[in-house]
mmCIF file of C-alpha atoms in Angstrom:
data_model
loop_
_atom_site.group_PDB
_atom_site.id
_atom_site.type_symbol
_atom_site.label_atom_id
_atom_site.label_comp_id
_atom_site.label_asym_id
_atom_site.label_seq_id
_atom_site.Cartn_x
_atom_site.Cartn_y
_atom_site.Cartn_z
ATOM 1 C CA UNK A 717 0.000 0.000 0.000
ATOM 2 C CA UNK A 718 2.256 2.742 -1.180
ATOM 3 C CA UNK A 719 0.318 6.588 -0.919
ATOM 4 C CA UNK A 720 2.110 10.054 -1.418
ATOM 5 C CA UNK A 721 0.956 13.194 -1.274
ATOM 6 C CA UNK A 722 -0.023 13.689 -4.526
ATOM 7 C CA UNK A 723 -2.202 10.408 -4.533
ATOM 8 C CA UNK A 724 -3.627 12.527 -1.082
ATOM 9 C CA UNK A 725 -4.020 15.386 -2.741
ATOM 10 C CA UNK A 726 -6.007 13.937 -5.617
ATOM 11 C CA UNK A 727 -8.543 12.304 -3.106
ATOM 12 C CA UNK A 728 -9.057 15.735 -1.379
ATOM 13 C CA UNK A 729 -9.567 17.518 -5.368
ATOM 14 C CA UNK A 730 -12.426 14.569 -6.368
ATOM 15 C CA UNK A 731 -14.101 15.235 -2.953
ATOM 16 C CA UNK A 732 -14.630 18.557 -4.342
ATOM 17 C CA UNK A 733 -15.706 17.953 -7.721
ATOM 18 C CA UNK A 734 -18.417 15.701 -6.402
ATOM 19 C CA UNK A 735 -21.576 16.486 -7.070
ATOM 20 C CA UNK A 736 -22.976 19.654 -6.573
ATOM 21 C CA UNK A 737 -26.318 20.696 -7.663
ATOM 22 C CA UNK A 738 -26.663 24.445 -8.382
ATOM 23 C CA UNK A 739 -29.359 26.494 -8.315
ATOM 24 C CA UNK A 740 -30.113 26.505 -11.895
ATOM 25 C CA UNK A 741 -29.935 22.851 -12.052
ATOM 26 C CA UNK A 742 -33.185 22.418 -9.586
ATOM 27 C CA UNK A 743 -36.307 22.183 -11.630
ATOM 28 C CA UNK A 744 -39.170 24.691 -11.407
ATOM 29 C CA UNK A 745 -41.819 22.348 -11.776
ATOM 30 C CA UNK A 746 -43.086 20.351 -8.904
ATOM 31 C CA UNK A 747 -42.276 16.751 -8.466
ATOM 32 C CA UNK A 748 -44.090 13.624 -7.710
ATOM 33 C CA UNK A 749 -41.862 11.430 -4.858
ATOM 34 C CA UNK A 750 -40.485 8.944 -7.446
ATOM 35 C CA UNK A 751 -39.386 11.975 -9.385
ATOM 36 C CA UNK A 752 -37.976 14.008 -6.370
ATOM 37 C CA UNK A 753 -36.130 10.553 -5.164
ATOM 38 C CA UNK A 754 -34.769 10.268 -8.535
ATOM 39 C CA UNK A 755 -33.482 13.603 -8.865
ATOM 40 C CA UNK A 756 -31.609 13.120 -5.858
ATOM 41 C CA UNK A 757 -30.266 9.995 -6.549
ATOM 42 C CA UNK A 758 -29.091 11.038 -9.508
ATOM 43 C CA UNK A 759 -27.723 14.510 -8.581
ATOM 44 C CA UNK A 760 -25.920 13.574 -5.478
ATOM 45 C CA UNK A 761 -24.736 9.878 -5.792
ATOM 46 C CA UNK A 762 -21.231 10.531 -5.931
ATOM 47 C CA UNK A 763 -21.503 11.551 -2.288
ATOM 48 C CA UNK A 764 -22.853 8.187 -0.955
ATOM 49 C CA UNK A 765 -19.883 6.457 0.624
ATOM 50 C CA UNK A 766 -20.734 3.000 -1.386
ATOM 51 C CA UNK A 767 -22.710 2.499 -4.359
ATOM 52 C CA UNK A 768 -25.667 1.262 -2.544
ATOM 53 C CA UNK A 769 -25.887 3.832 -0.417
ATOM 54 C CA UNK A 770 -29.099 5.513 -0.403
ATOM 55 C CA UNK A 771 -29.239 9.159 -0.498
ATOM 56 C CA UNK A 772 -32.763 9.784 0.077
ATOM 57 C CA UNK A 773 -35.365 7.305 0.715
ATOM 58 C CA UNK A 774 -39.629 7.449 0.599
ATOM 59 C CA UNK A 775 -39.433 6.934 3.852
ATOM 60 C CA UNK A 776 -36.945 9.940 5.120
ATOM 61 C CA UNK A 777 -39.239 12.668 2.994
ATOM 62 C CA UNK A 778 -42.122 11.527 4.694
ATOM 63 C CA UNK A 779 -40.555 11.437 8.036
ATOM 64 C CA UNK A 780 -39.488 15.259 7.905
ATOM 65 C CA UNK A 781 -42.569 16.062 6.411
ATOM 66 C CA UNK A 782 -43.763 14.974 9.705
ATOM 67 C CA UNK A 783 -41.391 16.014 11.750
ATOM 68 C CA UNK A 784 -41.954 19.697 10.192
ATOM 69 C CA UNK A 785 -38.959 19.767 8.671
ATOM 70 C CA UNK A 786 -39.694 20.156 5.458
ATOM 71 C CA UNK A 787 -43.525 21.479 4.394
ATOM 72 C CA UNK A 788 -45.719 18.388 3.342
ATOM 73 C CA UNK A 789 -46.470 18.077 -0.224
ATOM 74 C CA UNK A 790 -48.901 19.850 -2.166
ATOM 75 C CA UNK A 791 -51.153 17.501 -4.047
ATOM 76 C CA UNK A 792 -48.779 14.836 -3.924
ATOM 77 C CA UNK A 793 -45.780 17.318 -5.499
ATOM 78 C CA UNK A 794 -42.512 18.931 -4.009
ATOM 79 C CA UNK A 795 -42.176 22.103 -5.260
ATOM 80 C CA UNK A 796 -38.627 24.029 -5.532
ATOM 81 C CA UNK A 797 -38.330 24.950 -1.818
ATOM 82 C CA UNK A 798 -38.550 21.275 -1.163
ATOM 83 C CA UNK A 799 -35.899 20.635 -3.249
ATOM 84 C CA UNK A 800 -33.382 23.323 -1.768
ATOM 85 C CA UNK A 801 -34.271 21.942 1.694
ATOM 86 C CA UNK A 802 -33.871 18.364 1.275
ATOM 87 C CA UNK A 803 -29.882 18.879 -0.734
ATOM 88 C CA UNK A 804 -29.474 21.151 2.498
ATOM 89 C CA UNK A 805 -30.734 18.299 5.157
ATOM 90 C CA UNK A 806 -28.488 16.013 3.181
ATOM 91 C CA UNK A 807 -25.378 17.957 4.084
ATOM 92 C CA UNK A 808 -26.313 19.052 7.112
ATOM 93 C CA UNK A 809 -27.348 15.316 8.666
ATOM 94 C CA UNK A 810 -23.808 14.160 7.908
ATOM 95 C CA UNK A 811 -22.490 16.508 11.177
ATOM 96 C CA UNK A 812 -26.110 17.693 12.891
ATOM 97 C CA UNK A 813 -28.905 15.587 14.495
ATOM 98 C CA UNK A 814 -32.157 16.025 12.463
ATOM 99 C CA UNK A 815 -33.651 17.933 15.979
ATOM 100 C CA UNK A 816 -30.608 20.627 15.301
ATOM 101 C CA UNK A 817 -31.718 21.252 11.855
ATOM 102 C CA UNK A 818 -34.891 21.971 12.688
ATOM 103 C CA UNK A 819 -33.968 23.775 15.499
ATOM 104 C CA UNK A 820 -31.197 25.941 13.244
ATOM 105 C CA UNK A 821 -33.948 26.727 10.046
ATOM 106 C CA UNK A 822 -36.998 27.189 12.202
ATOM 107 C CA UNK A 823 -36.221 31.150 13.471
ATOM 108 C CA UNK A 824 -34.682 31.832 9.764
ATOM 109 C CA UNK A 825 -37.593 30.190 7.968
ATOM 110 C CA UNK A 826 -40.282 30.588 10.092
ATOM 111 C CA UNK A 827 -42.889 28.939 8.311
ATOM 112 C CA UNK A 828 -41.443 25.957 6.460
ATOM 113 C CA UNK A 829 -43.981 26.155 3.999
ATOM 114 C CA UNK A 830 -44.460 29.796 2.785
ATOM 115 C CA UNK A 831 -41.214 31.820 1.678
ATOM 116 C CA UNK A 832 -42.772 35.276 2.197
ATOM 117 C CA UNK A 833 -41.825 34.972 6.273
ATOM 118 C CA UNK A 834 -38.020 34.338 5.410
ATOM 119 C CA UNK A 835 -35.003 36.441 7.621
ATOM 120 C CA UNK A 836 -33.188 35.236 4.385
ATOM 121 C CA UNK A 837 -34.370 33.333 1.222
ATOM 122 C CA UNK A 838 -33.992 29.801 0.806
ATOM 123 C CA UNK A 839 -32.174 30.212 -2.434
ATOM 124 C CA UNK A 840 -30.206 32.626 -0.848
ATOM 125 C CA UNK A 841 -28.960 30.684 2.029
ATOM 126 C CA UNK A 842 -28.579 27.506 -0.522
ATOM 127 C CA UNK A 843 -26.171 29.692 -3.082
ATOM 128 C CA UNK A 844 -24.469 30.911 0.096
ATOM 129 C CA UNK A 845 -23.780 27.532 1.181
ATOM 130 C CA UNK A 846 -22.341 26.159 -1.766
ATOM 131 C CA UNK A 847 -19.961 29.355 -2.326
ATOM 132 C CA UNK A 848 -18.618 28.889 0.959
ATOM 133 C CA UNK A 849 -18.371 24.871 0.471
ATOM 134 C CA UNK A 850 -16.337 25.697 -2.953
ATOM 135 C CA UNK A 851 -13.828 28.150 -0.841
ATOM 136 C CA UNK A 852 -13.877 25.608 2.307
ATOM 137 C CA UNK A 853 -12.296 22.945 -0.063
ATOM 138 C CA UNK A 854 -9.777 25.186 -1.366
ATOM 139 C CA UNK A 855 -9.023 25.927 1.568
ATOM 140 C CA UNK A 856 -9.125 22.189 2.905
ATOM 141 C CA UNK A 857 -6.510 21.334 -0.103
ATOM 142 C CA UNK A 858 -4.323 23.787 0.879
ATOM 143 C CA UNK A 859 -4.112 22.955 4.746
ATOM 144 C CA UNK A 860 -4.059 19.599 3.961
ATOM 145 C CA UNK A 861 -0.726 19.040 1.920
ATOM 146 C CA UNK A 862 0.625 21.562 5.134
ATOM 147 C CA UNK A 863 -0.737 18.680 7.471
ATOM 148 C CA UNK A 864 0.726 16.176 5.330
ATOM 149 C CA UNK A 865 3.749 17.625 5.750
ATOM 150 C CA UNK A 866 4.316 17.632 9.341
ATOM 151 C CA UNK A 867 3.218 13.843 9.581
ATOM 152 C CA UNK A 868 5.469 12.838 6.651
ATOM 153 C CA UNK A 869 8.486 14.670 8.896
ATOM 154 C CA UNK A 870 7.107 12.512 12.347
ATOM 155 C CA UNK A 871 7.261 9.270 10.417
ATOM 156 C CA UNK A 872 10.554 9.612 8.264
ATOM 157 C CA UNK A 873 12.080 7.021 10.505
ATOM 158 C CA UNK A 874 10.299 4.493 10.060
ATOM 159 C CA UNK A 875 10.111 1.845 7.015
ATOM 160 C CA UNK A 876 8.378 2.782 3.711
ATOM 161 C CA UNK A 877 5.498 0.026 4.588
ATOM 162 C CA UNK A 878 5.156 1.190 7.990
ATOM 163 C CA UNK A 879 5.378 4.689 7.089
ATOM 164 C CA UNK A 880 2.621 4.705 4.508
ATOM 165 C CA UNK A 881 0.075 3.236 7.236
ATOM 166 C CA UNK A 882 1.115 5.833 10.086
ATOM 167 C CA UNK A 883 0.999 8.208 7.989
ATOM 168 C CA UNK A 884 -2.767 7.541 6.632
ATOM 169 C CA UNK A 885 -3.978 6.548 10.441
ATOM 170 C CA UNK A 886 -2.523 9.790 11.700
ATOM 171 C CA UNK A 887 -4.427 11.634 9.130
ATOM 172 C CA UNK A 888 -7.375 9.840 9.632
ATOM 173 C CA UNK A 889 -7.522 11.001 13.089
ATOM 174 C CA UNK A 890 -6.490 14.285 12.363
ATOM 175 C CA UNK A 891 -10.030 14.056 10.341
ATOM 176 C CA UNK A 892 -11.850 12.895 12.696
ATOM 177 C CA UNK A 893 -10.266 15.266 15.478
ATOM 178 C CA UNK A 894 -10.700 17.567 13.387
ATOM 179 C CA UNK A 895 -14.388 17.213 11.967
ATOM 180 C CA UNK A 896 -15.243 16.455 15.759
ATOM 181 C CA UNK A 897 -14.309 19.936 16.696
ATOM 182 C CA UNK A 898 -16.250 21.566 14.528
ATOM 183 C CA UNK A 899 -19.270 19.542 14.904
ATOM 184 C CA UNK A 900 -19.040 19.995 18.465
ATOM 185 C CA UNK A 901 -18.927 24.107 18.006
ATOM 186 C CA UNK A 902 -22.084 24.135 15.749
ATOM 187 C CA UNK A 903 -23.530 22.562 18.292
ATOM 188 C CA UNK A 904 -22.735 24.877 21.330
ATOM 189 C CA UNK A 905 -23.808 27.414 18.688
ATOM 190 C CA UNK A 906 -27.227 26.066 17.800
ATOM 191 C CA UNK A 907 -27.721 25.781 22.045
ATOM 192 C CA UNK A 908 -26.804 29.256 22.598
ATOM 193 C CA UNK A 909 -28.258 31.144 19.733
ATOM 194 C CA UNK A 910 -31.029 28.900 18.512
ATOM 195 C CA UNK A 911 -32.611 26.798 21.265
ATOM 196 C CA UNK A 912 -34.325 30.136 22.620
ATOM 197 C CA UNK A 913 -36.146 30.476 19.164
ATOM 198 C CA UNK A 914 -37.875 26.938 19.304
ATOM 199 C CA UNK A 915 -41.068 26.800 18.281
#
């Protein structure tokens, strides 16, 4: 198992050229499920971990319908705002609990299923979003191959074999360390600035 930085490097560059669905890209006619699912599927399958990962299931679109997360359909059909809201959920579920999201979109949304109550637009916060995401990768790359670095320089002792392996488990728990951390402070942030506006 032989890795170098530039086999690292190339990982961290596909991760962000996966999929991304802009704006543009989200139909303006409502769907029915089956169509929404598909969409998804289809739009964002190069995030699922393994091929037969689901991204979205019947099941989950009914269940924050419920919960009040997303508006429930309108004659069967998800409209735009649906859309938006689900792609966000799917991002947002990897790191938050499904009770955070709600909690973090209910004082900026108000109600989930008009648009004319927003603090800020749905397609506003979505384009936001995936700016940021674009600069947050750059930005990952660039930290990344300085990261590398360092543990390259604490394992130069040891054997090319053993070196390639500590080298990928310390960066996996840099990762996790890492991704822990911030987790943890969007958390204390939803408690102390969004918990108050529960409905």
């Amino acid at each position: 198992m032989s890795i170098n930085k530039e086999d690292l490097l190339k990982i961290v560059e596909e991760l962000s050229l996966s999929d991304e669905i802009k704006l543009v890209d989200i139909p303006k006619l409502d769907l029915y499920m089956e169509q929404l699912l598909t969409f998804m599927e289809d739009n964002l399958k190069g995030l699922a971990r393994n091929s037969d990962d689901k991204i979205i299931t019947k099941t989950m679109v009914n269940n924050y319908a419920k919960d009040g997360i997303i508006a429930p359909p309108v004659n069967k059909k998800y409209n735009r705002r649906h859309v938006i809201l689900l792609i966000l959920i799917y991002y947002l579920k990897q790191v938050l609990s499904l009770n955070d999201i709600k909690t973090l979109f209910a004082p900026i949304l108000n109600d989930i299923s008009r648009d004319d109550d927003d603090i800020l637009s749905l397609e506003d916060i979505y384009s936001t979003f995936l700016k940021i995401r674009k600069i947050e990768f750059e930005d990952f790359g660039q930290a990344f191959a300085e990261k590398y670095k360092l543990i390259h320089e604490q394992t130069s002792k040891l054997t090319n074999e053993d070196q390639d392996l500590a080298e990928i488990f310390l960066l996996i728990i840099i990762l996790a360390a890492q991704a822990g951390a911030q987790k943890r402070l969007a958390e204390k942030l939803i408690d102390k600035y969004f918990q108050n506006n529960k409905s």
